[in-house]
Short mmCIF file of C-alpha atoms in Angstrom, two decimals:
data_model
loop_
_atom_site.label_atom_id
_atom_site.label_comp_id
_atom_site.label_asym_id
_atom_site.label_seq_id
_atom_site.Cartn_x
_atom_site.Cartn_y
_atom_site.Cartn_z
CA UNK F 7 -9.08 258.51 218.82
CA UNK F 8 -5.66 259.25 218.78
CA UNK F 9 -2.80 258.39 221.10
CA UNK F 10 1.17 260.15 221.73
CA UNK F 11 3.28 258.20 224.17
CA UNK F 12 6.94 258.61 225.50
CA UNK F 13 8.68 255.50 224.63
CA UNK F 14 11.29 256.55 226.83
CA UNK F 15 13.47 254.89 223.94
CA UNK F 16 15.94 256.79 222.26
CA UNK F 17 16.15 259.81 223.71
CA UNK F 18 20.17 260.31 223.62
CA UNK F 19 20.09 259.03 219.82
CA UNK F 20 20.22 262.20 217.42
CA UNK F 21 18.81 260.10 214.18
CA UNK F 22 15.39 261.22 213.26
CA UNK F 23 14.28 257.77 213.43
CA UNK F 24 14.99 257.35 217.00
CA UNK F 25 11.45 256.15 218.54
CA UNK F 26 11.22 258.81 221.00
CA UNK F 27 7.35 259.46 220.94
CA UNK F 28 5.15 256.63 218.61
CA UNK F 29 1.69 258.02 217.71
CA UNK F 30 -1.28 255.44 217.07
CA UNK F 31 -4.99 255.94 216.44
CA UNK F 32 -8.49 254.13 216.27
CA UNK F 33 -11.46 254.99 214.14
CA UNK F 34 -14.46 252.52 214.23
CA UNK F 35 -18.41 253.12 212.80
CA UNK F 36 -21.12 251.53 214.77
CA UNK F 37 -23.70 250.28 212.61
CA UNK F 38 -26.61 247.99 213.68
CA UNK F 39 -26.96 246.04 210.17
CA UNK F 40 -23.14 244.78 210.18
CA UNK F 41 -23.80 243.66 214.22
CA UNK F 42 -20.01 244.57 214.80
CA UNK F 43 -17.50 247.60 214.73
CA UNK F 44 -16.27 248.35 211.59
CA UNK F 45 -12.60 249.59 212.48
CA UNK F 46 -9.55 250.79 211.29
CA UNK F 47 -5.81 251.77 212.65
CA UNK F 48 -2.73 253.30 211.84
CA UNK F 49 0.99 253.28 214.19
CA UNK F 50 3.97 255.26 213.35
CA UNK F 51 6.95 256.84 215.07
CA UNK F 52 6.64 260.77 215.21
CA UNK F 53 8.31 261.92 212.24
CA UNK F 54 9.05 262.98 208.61
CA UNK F 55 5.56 264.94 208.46
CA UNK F 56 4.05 261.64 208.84
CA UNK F 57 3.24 261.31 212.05
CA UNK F 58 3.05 264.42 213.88
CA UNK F 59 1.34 266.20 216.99
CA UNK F 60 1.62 269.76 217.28
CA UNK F 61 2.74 271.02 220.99
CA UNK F 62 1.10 274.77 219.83
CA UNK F 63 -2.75 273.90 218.86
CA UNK F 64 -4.97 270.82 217.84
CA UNK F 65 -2.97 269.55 214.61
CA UNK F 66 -2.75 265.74 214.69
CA UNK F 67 -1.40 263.62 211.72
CA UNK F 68 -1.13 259.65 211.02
CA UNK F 69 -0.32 258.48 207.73
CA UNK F 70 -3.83 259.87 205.74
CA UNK F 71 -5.82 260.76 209.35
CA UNK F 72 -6.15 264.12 210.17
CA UNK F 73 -7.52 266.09 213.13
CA UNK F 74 -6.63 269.78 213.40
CA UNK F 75 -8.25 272.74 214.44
CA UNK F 76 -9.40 275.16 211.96
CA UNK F 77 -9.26 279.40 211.78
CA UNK F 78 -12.96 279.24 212.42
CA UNK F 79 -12.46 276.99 215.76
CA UNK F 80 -14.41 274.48 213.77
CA UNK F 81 -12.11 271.16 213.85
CA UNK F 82 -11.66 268.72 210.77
CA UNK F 83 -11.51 264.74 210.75
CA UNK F 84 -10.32 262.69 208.24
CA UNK F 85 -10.13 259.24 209.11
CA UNK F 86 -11.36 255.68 207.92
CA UNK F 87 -11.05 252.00 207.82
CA UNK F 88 -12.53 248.74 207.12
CA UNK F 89 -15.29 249.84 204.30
CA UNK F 90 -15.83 253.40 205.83
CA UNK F 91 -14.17 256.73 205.24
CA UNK F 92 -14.97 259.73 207.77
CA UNK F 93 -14.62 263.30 206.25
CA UNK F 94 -16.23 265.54 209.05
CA UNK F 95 -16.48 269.35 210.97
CA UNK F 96 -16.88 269.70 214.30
CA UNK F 97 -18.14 272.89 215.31
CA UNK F 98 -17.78 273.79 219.28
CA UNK F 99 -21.58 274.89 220.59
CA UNK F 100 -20.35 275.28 224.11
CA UNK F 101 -17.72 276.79 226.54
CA UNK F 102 -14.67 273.64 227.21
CA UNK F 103 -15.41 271.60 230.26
CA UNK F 104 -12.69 271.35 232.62
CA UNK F 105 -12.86 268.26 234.52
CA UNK F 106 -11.58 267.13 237.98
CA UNK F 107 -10.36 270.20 239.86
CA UNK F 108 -9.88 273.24 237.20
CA UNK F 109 -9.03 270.27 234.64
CA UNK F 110 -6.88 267.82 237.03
CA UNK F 111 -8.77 264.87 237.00
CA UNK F 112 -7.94 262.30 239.90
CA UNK F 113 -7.82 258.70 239.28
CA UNK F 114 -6.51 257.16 242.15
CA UNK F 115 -5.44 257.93 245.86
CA UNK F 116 -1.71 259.30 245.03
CA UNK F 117 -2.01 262.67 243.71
CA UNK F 118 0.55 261.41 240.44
CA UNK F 119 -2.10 259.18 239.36
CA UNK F 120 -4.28 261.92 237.71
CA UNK F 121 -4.63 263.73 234.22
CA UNK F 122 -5.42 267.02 232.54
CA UNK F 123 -8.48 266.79 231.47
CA UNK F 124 -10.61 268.66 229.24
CA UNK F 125 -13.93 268.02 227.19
CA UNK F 126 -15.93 269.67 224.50
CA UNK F 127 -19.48 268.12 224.77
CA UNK F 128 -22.52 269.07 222.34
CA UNK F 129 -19.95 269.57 218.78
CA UNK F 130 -22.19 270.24 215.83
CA UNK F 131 -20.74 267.91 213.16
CA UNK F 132 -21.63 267.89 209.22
CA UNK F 133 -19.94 265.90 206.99
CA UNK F 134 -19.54 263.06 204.86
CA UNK F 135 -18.88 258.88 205.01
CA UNK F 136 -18.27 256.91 202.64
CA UNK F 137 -19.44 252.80 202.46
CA UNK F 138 -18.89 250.81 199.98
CA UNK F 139 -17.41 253.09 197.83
CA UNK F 140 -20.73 255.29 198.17
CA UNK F 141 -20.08 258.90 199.58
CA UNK F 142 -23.74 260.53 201.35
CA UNK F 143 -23.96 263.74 203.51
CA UNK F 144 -23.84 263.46 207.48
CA UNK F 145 -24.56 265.12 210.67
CA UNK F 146 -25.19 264.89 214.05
CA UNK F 147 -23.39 265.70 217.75
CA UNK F 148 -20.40 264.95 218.89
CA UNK F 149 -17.75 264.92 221.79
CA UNK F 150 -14.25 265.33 222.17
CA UNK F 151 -12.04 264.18 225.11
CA UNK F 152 -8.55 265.57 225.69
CA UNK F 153 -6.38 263.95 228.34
CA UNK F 154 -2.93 264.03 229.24
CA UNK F 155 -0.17 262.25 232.18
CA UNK F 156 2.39 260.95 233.12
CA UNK F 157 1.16 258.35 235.77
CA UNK F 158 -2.01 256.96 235.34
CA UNK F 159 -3.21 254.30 237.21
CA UNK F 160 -2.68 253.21 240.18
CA UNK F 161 -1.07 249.94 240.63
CA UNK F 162 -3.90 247.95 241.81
CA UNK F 163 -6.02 248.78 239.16
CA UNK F 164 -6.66 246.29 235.87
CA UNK F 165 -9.02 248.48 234.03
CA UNK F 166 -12.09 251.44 233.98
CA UNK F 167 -15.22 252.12 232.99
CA UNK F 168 -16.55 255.59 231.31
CA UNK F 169 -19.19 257.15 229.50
CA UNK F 170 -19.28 260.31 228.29
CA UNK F 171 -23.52 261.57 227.24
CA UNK F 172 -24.74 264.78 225.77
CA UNK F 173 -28.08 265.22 227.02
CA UNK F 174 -30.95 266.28 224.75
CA UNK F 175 -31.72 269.46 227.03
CA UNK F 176 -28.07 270.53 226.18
CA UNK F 177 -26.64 269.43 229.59
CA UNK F 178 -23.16 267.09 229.55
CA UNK F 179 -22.50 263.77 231.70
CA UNK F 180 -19.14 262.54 232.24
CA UNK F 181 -18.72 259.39 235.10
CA UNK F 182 -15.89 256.95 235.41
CA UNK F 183 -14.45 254.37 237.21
CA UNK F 184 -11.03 253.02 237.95
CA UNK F 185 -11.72 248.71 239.17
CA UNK F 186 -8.98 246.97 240.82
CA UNK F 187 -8.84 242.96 239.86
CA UNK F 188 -11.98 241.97 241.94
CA UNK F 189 -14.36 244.70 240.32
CA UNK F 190 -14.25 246.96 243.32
CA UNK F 191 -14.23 250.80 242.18
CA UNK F 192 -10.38 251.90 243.05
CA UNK F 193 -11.46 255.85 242.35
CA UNK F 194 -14.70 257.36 240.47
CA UNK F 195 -15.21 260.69 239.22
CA UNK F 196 -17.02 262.59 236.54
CA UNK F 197 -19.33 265.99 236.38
CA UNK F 198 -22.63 266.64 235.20
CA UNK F 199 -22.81 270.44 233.72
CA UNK F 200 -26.33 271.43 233.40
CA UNK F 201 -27.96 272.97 230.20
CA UNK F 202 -28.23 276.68 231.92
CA UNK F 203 -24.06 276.37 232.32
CA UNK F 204 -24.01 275.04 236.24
CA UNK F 205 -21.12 272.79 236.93
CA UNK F 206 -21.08 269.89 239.26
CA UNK F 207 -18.19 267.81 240.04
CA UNK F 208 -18.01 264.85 241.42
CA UNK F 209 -16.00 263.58 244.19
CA UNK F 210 -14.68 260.32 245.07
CA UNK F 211 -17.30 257.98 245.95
CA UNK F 212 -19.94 259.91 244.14
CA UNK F 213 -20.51 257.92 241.42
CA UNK F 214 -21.31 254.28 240.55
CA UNK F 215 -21.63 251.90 238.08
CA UNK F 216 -24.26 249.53 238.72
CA UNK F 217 -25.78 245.79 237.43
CA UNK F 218 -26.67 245.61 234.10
CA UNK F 219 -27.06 243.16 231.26
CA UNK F 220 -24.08 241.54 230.16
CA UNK F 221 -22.84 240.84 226.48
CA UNK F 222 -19.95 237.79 226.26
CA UNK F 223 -17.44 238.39 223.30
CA UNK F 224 -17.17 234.84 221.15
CA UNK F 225 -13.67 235.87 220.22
CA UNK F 226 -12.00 237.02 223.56
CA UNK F 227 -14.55 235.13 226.32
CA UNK F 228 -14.52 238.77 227.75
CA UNK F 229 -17.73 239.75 229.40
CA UNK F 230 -18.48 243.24 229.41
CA UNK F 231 -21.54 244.97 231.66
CA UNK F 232 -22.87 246.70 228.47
CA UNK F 233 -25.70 248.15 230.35
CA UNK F 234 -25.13 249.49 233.32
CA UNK F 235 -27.30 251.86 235.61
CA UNK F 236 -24.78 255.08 236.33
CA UNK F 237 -25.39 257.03 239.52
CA UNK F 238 -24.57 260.35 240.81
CA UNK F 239 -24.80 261.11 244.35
CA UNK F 240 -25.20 264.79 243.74
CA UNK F 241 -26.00 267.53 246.48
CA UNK F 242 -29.40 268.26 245.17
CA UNK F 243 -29.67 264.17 245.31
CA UNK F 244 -29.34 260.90 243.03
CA UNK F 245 -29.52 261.11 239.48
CA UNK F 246 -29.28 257.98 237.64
CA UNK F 247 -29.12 257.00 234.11
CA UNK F 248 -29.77 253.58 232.86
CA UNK F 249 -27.38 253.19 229.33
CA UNK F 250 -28.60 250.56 226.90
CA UNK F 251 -26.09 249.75 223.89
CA UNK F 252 -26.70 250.21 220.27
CA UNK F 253 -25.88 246.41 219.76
CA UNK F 254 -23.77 244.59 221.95
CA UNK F 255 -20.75 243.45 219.79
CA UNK F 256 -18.57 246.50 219.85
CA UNK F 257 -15.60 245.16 220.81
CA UNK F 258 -12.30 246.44 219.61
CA UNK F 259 -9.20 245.08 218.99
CA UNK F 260 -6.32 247.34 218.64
CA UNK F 261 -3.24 244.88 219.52
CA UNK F 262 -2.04 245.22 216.10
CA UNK F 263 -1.71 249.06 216.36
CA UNK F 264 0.05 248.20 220.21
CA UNK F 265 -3.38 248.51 222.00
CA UNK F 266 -5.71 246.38 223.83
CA UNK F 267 -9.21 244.56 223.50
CA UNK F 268 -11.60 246.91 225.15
CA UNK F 269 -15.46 247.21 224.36
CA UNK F 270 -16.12 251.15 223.29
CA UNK F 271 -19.87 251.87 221.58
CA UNK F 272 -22.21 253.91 221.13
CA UNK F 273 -24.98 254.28 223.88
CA UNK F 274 -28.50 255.67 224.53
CA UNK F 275 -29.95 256.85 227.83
CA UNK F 276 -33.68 258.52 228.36
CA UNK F 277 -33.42 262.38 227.40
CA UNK F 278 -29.69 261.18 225.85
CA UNK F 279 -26.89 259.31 223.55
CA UNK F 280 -23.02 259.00 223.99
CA UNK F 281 -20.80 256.65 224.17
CA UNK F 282 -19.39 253.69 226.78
CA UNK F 283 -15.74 252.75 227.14
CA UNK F 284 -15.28 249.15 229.22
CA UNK F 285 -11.21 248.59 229.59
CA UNK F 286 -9.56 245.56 231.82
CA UNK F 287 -11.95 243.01 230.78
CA UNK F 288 -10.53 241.04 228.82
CA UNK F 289 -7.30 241.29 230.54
CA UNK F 290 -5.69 243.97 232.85
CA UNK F 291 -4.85 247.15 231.30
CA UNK F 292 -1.45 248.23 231.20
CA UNK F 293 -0.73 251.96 231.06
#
């Protein structure tokens, strides 16, 4: 994952190393025998070719990570971290998905407090990681997320949940959640695009996250609803989807790299796998 924000610091001062935009990233492997993420960060100020986001296409550098978009439309990704290095294509397999209305994506009741919002579900990836100094062939699917705003959340809110699931049949869930302090859904959204192409979007109120088991983190006290039941309230009627985590510690801390302590693993669901995103829970997010 990687992050651009406006410091709104700077921006009169002509020196190159004025902090104008700061660029910070997250890679992490979930793997069942280590129990935990294994993760890795960078942070830099934009600059001096290294840290850099291209305004034209997908070209992304941070110190030695790399995402950028290839002549073939194929993307590469070259990140890594605590005993893991990711070397890996990701080949688009279907049309974007624009999400929200034409790609603006509500997430709260002022009309500022929204994003562009696009997503490329179903990526064919091959590649390599290396572990312990051992490099072996990968593959597998993939998705990519790209969102960008000004205003965010709204002021009430302390966190969301999300998920993001590419389906076996070839069809794409995406459902979210904005929670204000006492857990109450603020604003929900999220689509469902079916595997012959047909788009559904949801509208406020049309989607829920529901009860689940819960995992406690023994280094924040943060409990996280790592399996919850997601429902759509779609015309053609309810579809729900009950997610169940790889293994429950997959916490992340990114305060060293300026973040926060958020949960974000891998998931399964029946027919499915993707991932689950749990922010605000070990305390209120700050955008």
């Amino acid at each position: 994952t990687f992050f651009r924000t406006r410091t709104g610091l700077g921006e009169g001062n002509p020196s190159r190393f004025a902090p104008r935009q700061v660029l910070f990233a997250h890679a992490a492997i979930s793997d069942p025998r280590v129990g935990r993420l294994l993760h890795g960060q960078r942070i830099a100020r934009q600059g001096f070719g290294l840290a850099e986001a291209s305004e034209r296409d997908m070209d992304l550098v941070l110190d030695d990570w790399r995402l950028a978009r290839e002549r073939s439309g194929a993307m590469r990704a070259l990140a890594g971290g605590e005993g893991f290095q990711l070397d890996l294509v990701l080949t688009p397999t279907q049309p974007i998905l624009l999400q929200g209305e034409g790609g603006f994506s509500r997430k709260g009741p002022r009309p500022e407090q929204a994003s562009w919002y696009y997503t490329l579900p179903h990526l064919q990836v091959s590649g390599r990681l290396e572990r312990e100094g051992r490099w072996r062939p990968v593959r597998g699917q993939a998705w990519l997320d790209r969102e960008w705003s000004s205003t965010l959340l709204d002021p009430a809110a302390v966190g969301w949940d999300w998920t993001g699931i590419n389906l076996d049949d070839g069809a794409a869930l995406t459902a979210f959640r904005v929670r204000d302090a006492r857990g109450k859904s603020l604003w929900t959204g999220g689509s469902l695009r079916t595997a012959d192409g047909r788009l559904w979007t949801a509208p406020n109120g049309a989607v829920a996250f529901e009860g689940g088991r819960t995992w406690t983190s023994p280094r924040t006290g943060a409990v996280y609803p790592v399996a919850p039941t997601v429902r759509l309230m779609t015309p053609a009627g309810e579809r729900r989807w009950v997610l169940t985590p790889l293994f429950d510690d997959q916490e992340l801390d990114s305060r060293p790299s300026g973040g926060p302590v958020y949960w974000e693993g891998a998931v399964r669901v029946p027919g499915g796998s993707g991932y689950l995103e749990l922010t605000g829970y070990a305390a209120p997010l700050r955008l």
